[in-house]
Short mmCIF file of C-alpha atoms and ligand atoms in Angstrom, two decimals:
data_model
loop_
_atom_site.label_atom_id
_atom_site.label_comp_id
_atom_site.label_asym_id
_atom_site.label_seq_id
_atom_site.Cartn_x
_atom_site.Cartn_y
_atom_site.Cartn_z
CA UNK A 549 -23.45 153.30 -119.60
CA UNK A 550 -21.67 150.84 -117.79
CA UNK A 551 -18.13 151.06 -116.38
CA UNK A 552 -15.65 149.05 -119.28
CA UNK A 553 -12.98 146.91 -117.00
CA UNK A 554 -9.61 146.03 -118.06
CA UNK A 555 -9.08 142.35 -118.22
CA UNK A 556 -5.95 140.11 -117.62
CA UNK A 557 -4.07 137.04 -116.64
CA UNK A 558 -1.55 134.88 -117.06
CA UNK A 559 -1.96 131.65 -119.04
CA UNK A 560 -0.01 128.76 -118.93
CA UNK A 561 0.52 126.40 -121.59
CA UNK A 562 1.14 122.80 -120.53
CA UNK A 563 1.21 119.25 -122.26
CA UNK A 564 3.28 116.70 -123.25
CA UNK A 565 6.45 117.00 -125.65
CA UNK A 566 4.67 117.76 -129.19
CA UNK A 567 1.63 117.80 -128.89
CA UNK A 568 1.47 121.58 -129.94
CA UNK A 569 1.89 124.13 -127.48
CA UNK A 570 4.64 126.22 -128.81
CA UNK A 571 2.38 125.80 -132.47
CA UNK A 572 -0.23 127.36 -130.27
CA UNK A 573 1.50 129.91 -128.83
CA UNK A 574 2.71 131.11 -132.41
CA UNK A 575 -0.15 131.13 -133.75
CA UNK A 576 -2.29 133.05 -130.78
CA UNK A 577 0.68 135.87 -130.85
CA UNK A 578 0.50 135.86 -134.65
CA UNK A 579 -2.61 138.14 -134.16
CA UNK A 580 0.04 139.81 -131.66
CA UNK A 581 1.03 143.12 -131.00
CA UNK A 582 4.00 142.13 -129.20
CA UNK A 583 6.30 139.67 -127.65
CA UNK A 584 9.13 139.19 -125.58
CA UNK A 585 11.30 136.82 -123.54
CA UNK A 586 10.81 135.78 -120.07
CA UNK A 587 12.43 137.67 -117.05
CA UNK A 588 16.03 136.77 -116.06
CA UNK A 589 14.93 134.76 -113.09
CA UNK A 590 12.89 132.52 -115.18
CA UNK A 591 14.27 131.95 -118.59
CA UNK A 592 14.93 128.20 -117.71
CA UNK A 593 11.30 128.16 -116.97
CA UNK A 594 9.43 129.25 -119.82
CA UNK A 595 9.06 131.85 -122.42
CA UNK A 596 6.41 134.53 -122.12
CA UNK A 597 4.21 136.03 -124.89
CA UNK A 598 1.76 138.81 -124.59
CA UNK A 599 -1.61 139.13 -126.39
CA UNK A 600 -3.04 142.41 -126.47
CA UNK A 601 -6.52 143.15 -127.47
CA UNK A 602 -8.83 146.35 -126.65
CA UNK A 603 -9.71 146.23 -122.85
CA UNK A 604 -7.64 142.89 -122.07
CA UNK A 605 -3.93 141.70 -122.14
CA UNK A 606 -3.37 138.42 -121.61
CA UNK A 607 0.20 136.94 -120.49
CA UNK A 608 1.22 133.05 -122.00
CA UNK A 609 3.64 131.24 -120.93
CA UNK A 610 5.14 128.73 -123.19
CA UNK A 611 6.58 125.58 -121.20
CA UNK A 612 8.49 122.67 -121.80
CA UNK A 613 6.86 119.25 -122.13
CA UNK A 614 5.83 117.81 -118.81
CA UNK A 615 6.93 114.04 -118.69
CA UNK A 616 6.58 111.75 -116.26
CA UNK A 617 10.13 112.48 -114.44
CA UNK A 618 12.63 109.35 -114.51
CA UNK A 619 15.87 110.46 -112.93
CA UNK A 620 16.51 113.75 -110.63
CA UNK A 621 17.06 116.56 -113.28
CA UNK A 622 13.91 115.68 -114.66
CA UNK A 623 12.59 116.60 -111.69
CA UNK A 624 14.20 120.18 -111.76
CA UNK A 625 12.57 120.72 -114.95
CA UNK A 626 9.15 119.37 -113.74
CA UNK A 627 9.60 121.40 -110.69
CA UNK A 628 9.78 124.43 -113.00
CA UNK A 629 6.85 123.64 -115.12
CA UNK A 630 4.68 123.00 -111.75
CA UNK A 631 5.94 126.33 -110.52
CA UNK A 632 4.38 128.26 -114.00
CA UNK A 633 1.51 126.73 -112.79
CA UNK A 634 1.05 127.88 -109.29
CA UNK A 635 0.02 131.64 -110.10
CA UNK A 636 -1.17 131.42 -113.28
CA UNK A 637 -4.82 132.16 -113.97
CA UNK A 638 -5.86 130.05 -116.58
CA UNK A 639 -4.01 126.54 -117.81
CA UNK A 640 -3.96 125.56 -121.08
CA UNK A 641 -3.94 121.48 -120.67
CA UNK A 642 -3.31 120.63 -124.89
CA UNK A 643 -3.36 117.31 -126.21
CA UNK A 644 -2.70 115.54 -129.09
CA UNK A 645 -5.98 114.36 -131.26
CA UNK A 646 -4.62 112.08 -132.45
CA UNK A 647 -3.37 110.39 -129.15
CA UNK A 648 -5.23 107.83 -127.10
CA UNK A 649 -5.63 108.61 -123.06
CA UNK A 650 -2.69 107.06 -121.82
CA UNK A 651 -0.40 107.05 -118.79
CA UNK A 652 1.40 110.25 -119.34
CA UNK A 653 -1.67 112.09 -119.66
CA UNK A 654 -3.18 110.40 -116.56
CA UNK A 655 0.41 112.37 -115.14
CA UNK A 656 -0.32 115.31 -116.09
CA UNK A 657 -3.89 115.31 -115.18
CA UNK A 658 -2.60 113.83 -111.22
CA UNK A 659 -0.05 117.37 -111.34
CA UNK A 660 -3.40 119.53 -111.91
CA UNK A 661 -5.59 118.30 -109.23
CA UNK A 662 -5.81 121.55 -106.31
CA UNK A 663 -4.73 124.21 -108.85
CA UNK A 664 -6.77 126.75 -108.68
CA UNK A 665 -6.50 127.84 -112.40
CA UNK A 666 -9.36 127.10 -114.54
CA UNK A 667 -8.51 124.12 -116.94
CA UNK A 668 -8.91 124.51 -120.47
CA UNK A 669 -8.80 120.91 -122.22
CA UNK A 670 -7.52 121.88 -126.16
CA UNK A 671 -7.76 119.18 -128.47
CA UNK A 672 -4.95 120.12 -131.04
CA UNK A 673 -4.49 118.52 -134.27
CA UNK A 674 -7.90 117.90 -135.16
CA UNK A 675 -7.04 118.54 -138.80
CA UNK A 676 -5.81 114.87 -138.26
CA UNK A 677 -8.97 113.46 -137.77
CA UNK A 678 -12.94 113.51 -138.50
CA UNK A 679 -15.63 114.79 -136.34
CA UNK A 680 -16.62 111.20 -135.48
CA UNK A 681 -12.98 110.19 -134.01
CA UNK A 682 -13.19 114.11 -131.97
CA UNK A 683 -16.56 113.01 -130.18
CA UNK A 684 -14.93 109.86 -129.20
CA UNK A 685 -11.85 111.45 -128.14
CA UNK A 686 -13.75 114.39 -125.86
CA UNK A 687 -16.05 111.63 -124.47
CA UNK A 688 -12.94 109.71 -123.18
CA UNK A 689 -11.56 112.63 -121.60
CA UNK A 690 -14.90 115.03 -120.25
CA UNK A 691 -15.23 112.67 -117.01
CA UNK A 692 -11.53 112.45 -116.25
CA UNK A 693 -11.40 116.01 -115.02
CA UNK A 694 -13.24 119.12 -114.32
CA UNK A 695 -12.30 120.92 -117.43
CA UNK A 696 -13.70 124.25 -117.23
CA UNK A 697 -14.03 123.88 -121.12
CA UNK A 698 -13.13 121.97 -123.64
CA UNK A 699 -11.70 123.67 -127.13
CA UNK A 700 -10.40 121.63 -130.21
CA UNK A 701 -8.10 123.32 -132.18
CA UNK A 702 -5.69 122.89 -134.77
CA UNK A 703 -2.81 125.04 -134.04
CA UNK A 704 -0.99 124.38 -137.20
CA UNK A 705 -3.51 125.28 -139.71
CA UNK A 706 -5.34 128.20 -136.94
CA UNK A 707 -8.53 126.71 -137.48
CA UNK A 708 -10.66 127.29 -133.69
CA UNK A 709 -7.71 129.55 -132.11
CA UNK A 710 -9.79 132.80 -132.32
CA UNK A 711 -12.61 131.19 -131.06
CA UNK A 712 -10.44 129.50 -128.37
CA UNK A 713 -9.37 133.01 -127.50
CA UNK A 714 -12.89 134.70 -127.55
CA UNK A 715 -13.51 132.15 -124.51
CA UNK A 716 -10.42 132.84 -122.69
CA UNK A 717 -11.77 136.35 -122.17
CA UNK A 718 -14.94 135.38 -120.47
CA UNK A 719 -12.34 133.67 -117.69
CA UNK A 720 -9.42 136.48 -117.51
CA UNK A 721 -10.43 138.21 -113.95
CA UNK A 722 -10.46 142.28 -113.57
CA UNK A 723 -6.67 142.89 -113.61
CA UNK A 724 -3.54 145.38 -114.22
CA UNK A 725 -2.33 145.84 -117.64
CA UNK A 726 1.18 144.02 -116.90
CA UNK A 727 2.87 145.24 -119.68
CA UNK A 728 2.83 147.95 -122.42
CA UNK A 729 0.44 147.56 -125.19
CA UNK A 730 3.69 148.18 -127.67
CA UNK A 731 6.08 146.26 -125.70
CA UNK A 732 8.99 145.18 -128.07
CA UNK A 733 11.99 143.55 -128.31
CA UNK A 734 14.60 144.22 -125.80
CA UNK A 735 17.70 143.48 -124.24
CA UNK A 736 15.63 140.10 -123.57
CA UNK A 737 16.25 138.95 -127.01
CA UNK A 738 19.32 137.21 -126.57
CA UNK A 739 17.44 134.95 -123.37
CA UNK A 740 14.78 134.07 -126.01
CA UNK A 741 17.32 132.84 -128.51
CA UNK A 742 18.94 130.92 -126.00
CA UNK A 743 15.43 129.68 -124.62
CA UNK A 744 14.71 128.75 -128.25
CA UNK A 745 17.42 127.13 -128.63
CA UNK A 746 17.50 124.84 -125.11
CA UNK A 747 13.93 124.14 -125.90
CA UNK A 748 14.86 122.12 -128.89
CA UNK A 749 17.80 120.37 -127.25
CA UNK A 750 15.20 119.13 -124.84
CA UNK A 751 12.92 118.05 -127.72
CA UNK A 752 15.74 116.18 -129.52
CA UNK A 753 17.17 114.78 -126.96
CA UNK A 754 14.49 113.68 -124.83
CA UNK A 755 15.24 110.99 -121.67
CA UNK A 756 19.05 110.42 -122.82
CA UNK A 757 20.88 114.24 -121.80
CA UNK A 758 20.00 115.23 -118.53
CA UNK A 759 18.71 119.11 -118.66
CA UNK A 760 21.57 120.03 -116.82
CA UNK A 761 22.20 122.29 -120.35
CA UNK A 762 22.43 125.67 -120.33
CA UNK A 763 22.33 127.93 -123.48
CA UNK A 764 24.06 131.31 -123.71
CA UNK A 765 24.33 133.43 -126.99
CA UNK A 766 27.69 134.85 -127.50
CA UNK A 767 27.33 137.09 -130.87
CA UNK A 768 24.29 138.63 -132.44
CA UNK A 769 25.48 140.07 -135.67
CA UNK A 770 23.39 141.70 -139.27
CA UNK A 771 25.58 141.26 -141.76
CA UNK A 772 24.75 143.08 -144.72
CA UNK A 773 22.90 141.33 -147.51
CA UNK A 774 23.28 138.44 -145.39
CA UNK A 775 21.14 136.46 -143.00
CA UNK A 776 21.18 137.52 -139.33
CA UNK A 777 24.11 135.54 -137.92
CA UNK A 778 23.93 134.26 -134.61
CA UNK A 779 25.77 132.19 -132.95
CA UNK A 780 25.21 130.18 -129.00
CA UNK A 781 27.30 128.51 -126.68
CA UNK A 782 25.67 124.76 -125.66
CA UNK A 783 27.00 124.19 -122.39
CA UNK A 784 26.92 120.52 -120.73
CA UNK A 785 28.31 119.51 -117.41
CA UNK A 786 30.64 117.00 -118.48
CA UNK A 787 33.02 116.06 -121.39
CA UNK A 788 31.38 113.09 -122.17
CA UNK A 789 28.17 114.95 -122.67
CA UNK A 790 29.21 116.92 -125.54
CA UNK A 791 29.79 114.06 -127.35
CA UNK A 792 25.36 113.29 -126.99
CA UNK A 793 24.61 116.80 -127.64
CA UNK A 794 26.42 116.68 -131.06
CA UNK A 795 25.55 113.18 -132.31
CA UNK A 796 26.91 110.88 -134.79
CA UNK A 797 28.74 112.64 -136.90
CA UNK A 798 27.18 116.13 -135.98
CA UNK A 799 24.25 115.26 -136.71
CA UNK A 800 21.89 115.68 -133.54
CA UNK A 801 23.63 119.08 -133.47
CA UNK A 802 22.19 119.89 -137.28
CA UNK A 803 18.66 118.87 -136.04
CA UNK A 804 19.08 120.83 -133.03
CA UNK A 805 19.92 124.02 -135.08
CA UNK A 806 17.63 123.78 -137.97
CA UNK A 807 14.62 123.21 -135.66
CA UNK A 808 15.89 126.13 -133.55
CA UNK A 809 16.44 127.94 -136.45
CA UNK A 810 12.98 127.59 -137.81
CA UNK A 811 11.53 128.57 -134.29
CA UNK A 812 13.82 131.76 -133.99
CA UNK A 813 12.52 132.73 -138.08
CA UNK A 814 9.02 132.69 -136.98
CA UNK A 815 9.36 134.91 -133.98
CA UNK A 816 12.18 137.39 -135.48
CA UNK A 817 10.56 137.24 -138.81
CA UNK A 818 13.76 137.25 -140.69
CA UNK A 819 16.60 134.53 -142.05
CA UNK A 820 18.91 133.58 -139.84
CA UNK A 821 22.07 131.62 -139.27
CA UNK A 822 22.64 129.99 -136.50
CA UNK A 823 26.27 128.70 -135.53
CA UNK A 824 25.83 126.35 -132.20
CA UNK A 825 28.79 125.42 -130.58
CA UNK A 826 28.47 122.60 -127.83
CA UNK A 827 31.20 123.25 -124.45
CA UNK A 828 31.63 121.16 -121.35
CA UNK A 829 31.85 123.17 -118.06
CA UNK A 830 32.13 121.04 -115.38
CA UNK A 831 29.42 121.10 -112.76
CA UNK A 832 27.96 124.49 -113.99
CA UNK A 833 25.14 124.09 -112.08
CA UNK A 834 27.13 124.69 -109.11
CA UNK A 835 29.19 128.14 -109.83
CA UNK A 836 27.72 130.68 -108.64
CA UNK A 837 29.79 133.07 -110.67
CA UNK A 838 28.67 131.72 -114.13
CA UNK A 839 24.63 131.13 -113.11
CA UNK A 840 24.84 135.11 -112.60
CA UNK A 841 26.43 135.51 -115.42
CA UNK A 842 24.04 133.88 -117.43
CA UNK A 843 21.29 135.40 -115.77
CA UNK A 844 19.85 132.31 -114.46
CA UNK A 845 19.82 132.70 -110.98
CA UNK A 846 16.81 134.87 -109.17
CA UNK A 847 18.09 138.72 -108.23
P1 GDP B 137 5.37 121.23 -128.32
O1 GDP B 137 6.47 120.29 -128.01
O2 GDP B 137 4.15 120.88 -127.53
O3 GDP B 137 5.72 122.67 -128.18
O4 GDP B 137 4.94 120.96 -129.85
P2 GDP B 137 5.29 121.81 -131.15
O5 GDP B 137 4.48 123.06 -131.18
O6 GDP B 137 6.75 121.94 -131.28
O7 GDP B 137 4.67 120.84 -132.28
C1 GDP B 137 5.10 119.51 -132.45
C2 GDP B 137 4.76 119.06 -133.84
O8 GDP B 137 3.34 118.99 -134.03
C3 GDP B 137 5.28 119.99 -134.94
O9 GDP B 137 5.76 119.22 -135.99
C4 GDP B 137 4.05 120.78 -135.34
O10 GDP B 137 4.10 121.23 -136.67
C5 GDP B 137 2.97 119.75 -135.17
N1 GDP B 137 1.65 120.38 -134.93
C6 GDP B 137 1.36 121.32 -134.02
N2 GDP B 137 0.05 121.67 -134.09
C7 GDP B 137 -0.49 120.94 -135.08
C8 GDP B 137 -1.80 120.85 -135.65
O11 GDP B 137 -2.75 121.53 -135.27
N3 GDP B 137 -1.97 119.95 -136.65
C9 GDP B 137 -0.96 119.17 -137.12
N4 GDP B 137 -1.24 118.32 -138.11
N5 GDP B 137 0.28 119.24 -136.62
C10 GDP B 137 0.53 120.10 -135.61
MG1 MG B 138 7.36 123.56 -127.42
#
C-alpha cells in the first residue's frame, strides 16, 4: 500500500480586466468548503479562496486585472499583482475567447517570462464561440508561451472547471495543509467586503481614478426581516476625486454598488444592502496612523 501525500499550493489567478477570473474563482469555490478574506497585510493585493478536497487544499488568489500601467499608481497596483505571483505555485493566465491576441496580452505574457510557476493558459468564455473558432484561438496562442497546459473553460456556465481542477492536482507539489479544512468566516469579513467593494471601483472606473482608493466598512448590521445592511466608507485622496467616484448624478456610484452588491450576495449567500459613501482624505496614502488603522500596512 503506498504512502497517500497531502497536496497543496497556492494559485494565482491573473488576466486582464473581465475576462473572468473572479467568475472563475466563484465558481471553483462553489464546490467549496470554505472561504475567507486575505490577510491584513495583503487585502489591497488580492482576495484568497480555499478549495478543499480529500488529500489536497489548494489556496487561490483572486487579483485585479493586470493592464498595461499608464501613470505611477498603476504601477503600485501592478506591483501588487506581480508580487501574488512571485510565490505562488501555479498561475492561472485566463483569457477571453472571444478576444483576439493583442497587445495587452503580449503584456501580460512579457510579466510571466522567469516565473517559476507552471502556466495554465484558460480559455474562458467558450460558451461564446464554436469548436472551430477555439482551435483557431489555441493555435494562435500554443507557440507564444510555454503553457504547461492549456484548459478552455466557461466560468459562467461551469462547463470544463472540474476538469480544469482534476489537472491542477497533478501540478500541486507535496505540501502543508495551510489552513483548516472548515475554515469560516471571521473577523476577515469586513476586509473582503471592502476588497469586494474596491475591486469594482477599479472595474468601473478603469484608467480615469487613480487606485489611490481605499475602502473601509464602517457598520455591518442584520436587521430583522430585512436584508443584511452594510454600509463602506470610499475614501479618495482629494476633493476633486469624489466628484469621479460618484458620477453624474450618482450614477457611477449606483454601478459601483449594485455590481459590488451582486459580488458580496454570491459569496455571503444572502440579500444585502449596501450604503457606499464616497470621502476625501487628503494624501491617505501617506498617514501612517490611518494605513494601520485600516489594516493596510504589513505588521
Ligand atoms: P474579471 O474582471 O476578470 O474578474 O471578470 P469577471 O469575473 O468580473 O467577469 C467579467 C464579465 O464576464 C462578467 O459579466 C461575467 O459574467 C462574464 N463572464 C465570465 N465568465 C464567463 C463565461 O464563461 N462566459 C460568458 N459568456 N461570460 C462570462
Ligand atoms: Mg475580478
Amino acid at each position: 500500500m503506498s504512502e497517500q501525500v497531502f497536496k497543496s499550493g497556492f494559485v494565482t489567478l491573473i488576466g486582464r480586466p473581465n475576462v473572468g477570473k473572479s467568475t472563475l474563482f466563484n465558481a471553483i469555490l462553489d464546490k467549496k468548503v470554505a472561504i475567507m478574506s486575505d490577510k491584513p497585510q495583503t487585502t489591497r493585493n488580492s482576495i484568497r479562496g480555499i478549495y478543499n478536497a480529500p488529500g489536497l487544499q489548494a489556496v487561490f488568489i483572486d487579483t485585479p486585472g493586470i493592464h498595461k500601467p499608464k501613470h505611477k499608481l498603476d504601477q503600485k497596483m501592478m506591483e501588487s499583482a506581480k508580487n501574488s505571483l512571485a510565490g505562488c505555485d501555479i498561475i492561472f493566465y485566463l483569457i477571453d475567447a472571444t478576444c483576439d491576441f493583442g497587445g495587452g496580452e503580449a503584456y501580460i505574457l512579457q510579466q510571466l517570462q522567469g516565473q517559476e510557476a507552471a502556466v495554465f493558459l484558460i480559455i474562458n468564455k467558450i460558451d461564446l464561440l464554436n469548436d472551430a473558432q477555439l482551435l483557431l484561438l489555441i493555435d494562435s496562442y500554443k507557440d507564444r508561451f510555454n503553457f504547461a497546459e492549456i484548459v478552455p473553460v466557461s466560468a459562467l456556465s461551469g462547463k470544463n472547471v472540474q476538469h480544469l481542477l482534476d489537472v491542477l492536482v497533478k501540478y500541486l507539489p507535496e505540501g502543508p495543509q495551510y489552513y483548516p479544512p472548515d475554515m469560516v468566516y471571521d473577523q476577515s469579513e469586513q476586509q473582503l467586503i471592502a476588497e469586494l467593494v474596491r475591486e469594482q471601483i477599479l472595474h468601473a472606473t478603469r484608467d480615469e481614478i487613480p487606485y489611490a482608493v481605499a475602502v473601509t466598512v464602517t457598520a455591518m448590521e442584520e436587521r430583522p426581516g430585512e436584508r443584511l445592511y452594510i454600509e463602506a466608507n470610499i475614501y479618495v485622496d482629494r476633493e476633486s476625486q469624489k466628484g469621479i467616484i460618484i458620477g453624474k448624478g450618482g450614477k457611477m456610484l449606483r454601478q459601483i454598488g449594485q455590481a459590488a452588491r451582486q459580488e458580496i450576495e454570491k459569496i455571503f449567500a444572502c440579500p444585502i444592502y449596501l450604503d457606499l459613501r464616497v470621502k476625501a482624505k487628503k494624501d491617505w496614502r501617506n498617514n501612517e496612523g490611518l494605513l494601520r488603522n485600516w489594516n493596510l500596512l504589513d505588521e
